[in-house]
XYZ file of N, CA and C in Angstrom:
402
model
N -9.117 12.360 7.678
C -8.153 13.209 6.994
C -6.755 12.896 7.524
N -5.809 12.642 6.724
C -4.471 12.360 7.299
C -3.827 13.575 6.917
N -2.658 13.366 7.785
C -1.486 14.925 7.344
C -1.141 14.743 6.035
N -1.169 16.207 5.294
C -0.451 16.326 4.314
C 0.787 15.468 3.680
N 2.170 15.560 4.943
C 3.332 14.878 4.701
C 3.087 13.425 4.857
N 1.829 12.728 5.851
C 1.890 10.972 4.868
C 1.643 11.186 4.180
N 0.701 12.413 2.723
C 0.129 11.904 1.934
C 1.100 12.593 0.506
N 2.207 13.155 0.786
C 3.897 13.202 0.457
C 4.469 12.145 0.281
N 4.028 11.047 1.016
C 5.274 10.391 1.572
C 4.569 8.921 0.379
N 3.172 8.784 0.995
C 2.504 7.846 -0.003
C 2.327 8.248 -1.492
N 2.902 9.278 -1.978
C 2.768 9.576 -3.533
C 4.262 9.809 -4.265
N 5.197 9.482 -3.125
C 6.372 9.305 -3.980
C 7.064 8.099 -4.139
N 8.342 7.868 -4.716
C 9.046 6.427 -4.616
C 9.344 5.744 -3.547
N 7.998 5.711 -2.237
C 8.971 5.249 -1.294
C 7.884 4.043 -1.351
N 8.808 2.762 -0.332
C 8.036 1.347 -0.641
C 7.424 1.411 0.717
N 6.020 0.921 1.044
C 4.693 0.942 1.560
C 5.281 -0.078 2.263
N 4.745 -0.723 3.696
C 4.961 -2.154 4.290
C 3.264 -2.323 4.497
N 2.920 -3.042 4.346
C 1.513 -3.372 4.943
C 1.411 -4.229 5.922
N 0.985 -4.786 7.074
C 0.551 -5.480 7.874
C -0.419 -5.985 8.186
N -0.961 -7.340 7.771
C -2.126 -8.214 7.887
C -2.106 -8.982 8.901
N -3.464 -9.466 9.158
C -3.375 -10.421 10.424
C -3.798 -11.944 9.985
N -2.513 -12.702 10.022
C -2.691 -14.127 10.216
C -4.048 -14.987 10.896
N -4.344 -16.047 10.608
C -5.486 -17.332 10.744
C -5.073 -17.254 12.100
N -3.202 -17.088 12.438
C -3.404 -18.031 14.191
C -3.334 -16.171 15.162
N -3.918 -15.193 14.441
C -3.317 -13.886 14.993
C -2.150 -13.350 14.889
N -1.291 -13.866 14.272
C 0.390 -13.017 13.808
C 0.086 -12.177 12.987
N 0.754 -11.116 13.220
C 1.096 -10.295 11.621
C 1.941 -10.563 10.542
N 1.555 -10.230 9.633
C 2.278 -10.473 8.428
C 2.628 -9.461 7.735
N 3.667 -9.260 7.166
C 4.264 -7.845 6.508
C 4.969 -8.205 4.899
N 4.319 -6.972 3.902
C 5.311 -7.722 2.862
C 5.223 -5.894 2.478
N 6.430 -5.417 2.177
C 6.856 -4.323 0.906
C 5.433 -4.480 -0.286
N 5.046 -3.017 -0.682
C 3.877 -3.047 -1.624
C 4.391 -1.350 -2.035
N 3.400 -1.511 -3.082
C 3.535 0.038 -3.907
C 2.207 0.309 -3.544
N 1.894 1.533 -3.030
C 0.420 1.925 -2.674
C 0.717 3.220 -3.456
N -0.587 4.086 -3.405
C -0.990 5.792 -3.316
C -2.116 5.952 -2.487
N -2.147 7.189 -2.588
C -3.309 8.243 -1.575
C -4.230 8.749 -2.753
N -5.635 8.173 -3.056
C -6.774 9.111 -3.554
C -7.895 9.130 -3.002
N -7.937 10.821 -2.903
C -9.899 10.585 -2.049
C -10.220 10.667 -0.703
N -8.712 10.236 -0.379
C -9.180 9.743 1.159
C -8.527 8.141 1.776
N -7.705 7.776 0.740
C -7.825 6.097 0.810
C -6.547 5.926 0.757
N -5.656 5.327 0.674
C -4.526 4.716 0.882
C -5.146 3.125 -0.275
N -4.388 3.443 -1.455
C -4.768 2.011 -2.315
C -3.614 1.217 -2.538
N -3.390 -0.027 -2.326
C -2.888 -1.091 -2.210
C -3.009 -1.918 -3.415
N -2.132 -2.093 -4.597
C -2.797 -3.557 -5.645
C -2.222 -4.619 -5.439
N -2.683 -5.926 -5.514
C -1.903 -7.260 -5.247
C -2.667 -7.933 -6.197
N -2.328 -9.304 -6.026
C -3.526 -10.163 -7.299
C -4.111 -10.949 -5.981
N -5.395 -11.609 -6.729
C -6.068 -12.492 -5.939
C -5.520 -13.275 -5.337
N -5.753 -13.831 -4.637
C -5.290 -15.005 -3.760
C -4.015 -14.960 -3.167
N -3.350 -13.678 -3.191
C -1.721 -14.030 -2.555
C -2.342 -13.502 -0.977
N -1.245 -14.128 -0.507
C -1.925 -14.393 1.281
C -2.505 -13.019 1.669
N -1.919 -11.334 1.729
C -2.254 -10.363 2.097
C -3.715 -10.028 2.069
N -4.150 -10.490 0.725
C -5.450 -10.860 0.098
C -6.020 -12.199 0.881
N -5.947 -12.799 1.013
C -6.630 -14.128 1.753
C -6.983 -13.283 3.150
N -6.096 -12.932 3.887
C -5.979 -12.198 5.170
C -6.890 -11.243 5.429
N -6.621 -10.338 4.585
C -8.010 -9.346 4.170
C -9.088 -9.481 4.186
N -9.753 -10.702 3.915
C -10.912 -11.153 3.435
C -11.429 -11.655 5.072
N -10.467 -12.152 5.611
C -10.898 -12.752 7.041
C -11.104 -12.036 8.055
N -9.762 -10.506 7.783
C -9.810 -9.941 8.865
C -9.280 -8.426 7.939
N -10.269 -7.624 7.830
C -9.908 -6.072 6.981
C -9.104 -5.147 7.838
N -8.641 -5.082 9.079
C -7.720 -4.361 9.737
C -5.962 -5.009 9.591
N -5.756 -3.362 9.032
C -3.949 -3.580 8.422
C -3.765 -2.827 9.386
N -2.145 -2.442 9.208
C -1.397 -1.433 9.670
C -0.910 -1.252 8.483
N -0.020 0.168 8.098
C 0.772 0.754 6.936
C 1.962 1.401 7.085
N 3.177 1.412 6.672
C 3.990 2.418 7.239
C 4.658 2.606 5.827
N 5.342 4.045 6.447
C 6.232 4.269 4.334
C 6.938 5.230 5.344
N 8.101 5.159 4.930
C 9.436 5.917 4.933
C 9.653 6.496 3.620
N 10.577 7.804 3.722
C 11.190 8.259 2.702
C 12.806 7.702 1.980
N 12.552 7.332 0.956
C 13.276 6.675 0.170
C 14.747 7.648 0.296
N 14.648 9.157 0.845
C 15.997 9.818 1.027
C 16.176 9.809 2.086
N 15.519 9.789 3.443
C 15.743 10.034 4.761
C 14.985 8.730 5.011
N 15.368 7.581 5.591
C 14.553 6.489 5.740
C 14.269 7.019 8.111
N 14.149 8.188 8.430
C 13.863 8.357 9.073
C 12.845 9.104 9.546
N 12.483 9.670 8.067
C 11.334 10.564 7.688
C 9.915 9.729 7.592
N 9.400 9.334 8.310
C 8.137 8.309 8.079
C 6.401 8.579 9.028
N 6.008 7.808 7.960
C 4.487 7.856 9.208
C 4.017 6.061 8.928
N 3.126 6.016 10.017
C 2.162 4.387 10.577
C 1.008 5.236 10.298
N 0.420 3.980 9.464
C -1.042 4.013 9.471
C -1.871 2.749 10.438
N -2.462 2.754 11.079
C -3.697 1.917 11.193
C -5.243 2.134 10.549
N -6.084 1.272 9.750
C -6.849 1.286 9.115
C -7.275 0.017 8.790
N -8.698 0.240 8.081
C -9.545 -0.913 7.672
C -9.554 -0.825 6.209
N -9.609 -2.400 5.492
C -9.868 -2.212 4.266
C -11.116 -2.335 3.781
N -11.957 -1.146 3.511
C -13.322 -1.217 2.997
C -13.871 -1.491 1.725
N -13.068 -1.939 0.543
C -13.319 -2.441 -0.296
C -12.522 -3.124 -1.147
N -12.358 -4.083 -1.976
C -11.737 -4.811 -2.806
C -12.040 -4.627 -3.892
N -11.555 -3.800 -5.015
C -11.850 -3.542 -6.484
C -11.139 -4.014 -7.224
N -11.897 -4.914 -7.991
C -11.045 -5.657 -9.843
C -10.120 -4.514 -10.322
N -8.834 -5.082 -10.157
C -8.282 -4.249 -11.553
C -7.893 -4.952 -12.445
N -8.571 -5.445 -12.761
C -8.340 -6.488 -14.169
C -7.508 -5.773 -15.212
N -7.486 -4.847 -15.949
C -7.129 -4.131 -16.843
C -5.869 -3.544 -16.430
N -5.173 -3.761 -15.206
C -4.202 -3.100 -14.834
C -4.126 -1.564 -15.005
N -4.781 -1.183 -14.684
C -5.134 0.660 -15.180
C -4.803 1.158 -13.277
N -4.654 0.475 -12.461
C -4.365 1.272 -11.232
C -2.806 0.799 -10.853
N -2.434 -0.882 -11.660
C -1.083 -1.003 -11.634
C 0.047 -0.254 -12.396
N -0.538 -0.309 -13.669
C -0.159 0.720 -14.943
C 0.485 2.034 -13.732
N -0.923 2.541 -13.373
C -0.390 4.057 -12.282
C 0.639 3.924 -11.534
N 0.433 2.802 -10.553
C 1.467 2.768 -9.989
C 2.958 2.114 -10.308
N 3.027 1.751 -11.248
C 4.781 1.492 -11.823
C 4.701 2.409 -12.331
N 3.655 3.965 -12.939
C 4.723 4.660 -13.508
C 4.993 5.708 -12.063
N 4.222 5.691 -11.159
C 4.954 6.534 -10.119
C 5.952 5.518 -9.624
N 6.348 4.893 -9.444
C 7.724 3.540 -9.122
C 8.593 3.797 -9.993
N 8.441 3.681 -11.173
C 9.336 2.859 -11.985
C 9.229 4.404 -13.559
N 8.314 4.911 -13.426
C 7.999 5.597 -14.962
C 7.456 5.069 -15.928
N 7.229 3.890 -15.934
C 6.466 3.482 -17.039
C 5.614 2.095 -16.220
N 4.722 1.616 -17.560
C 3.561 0.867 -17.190
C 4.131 -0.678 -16.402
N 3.235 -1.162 -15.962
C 3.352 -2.415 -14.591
C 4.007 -3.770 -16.007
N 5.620 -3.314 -15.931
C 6.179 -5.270 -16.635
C 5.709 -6.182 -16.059
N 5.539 -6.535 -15.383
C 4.785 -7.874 -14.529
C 3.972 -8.265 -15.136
N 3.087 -8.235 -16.123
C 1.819 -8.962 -16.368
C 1.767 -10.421 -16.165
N 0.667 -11.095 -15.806
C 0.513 -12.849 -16.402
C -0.950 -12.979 -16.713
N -0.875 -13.625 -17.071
C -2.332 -13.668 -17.844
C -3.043 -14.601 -17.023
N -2.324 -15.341 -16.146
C -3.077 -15.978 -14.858
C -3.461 -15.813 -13.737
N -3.012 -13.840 -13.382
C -3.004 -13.566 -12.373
C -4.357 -12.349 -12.642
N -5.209 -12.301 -11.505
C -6.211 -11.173 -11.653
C -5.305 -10.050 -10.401
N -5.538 -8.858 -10.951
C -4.985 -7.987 -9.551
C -6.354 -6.888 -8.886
N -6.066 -6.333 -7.847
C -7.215 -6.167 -7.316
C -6.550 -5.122 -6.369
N -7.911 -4.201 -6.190
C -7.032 -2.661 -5.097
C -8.125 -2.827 -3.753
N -6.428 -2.597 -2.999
C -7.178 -3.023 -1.545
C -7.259 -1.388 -0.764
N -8.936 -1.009 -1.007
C -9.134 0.575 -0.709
C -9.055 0.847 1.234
N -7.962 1.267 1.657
C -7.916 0.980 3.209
C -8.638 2.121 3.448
N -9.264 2.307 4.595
C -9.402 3.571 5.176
C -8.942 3.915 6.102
N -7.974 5.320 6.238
C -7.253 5.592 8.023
C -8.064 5.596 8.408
N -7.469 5.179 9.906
C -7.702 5.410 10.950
C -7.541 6.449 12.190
N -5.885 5.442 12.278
C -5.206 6.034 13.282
C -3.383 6.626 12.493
N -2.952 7.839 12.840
C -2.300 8.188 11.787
C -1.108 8.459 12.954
N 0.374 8.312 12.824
C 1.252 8.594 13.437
C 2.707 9.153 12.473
N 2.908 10.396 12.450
C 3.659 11.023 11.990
C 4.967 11.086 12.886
N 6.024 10.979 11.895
C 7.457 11.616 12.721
C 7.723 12.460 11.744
N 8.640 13.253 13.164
C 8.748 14.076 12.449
C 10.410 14.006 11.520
N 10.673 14.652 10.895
C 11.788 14.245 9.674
C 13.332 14.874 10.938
N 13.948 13.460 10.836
C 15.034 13.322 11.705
C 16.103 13.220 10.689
N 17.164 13.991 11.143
C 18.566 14.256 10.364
C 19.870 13.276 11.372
N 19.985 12.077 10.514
C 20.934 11.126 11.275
C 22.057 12.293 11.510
N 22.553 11.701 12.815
C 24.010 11.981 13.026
C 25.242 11.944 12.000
N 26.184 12.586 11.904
C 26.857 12.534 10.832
C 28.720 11.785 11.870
């Protein structure tokens, strides 16, 4: 069960970082659009882009999301990814550009398959919401 406010923080416009672990052990980080259902923290990418390659070798990420108004307002996830689901149909990307963007995922290619990477927390680290100095 994670706190309420990551699961605030993962259902609004703010951009997700994910952290994978590299072939030689580095991490790797790229900006992603996730949500929170169920229990899960979901991730979509298409096949084969490295985050996805990474995954497959080694299912422990890290996650972090800041608030898009207070970029000091944030929580870290650590977690495993326990499953990889087809979204062929774009029906979980669709979701997430319209919580992004308001409407359905422009991106399509017809060469790309996309796929939801279902993490499960772990380890959950909340801050608490800090008001910069003025």
């Amino acid at each position: 069960m994670i706190p309420q406010k990551s699961i605030m923080l993962l259902s609004g416009k703010n951009l997700v970082f994910i952290a994978t672990i590299m072939h030689d052990g580095s991490p790797q980080v790229t900006p992603v659009w996730a949500n929170y259902e169920d229990g899960y923290i979901l991730v979509n990418t298409a096949e084969g882009r490295l985050k996805h390659k990474n995954i497959i070798r080694d299912p422990r990420v890290a996650v972090s999301v800041t608030s898009a108004k207070n970029p000091l307002d944030m929580t870290s996830i650590r977690g495993t990814v326990t499953e990889t689901i087809p979204d062929y149909e774009y029906r979980h990307a669709d979701k997430l550009a319209q919580q992004y963007m308001g409407r359905n995922y422009p991106f399509r290619r017809s060469d790309e398959k996309r796929v939801i990477l279902k993490i499960r927390p772990e380890k959950v680290f909340v801050l608490p919401p800090l008001v910069p100095d003025r």
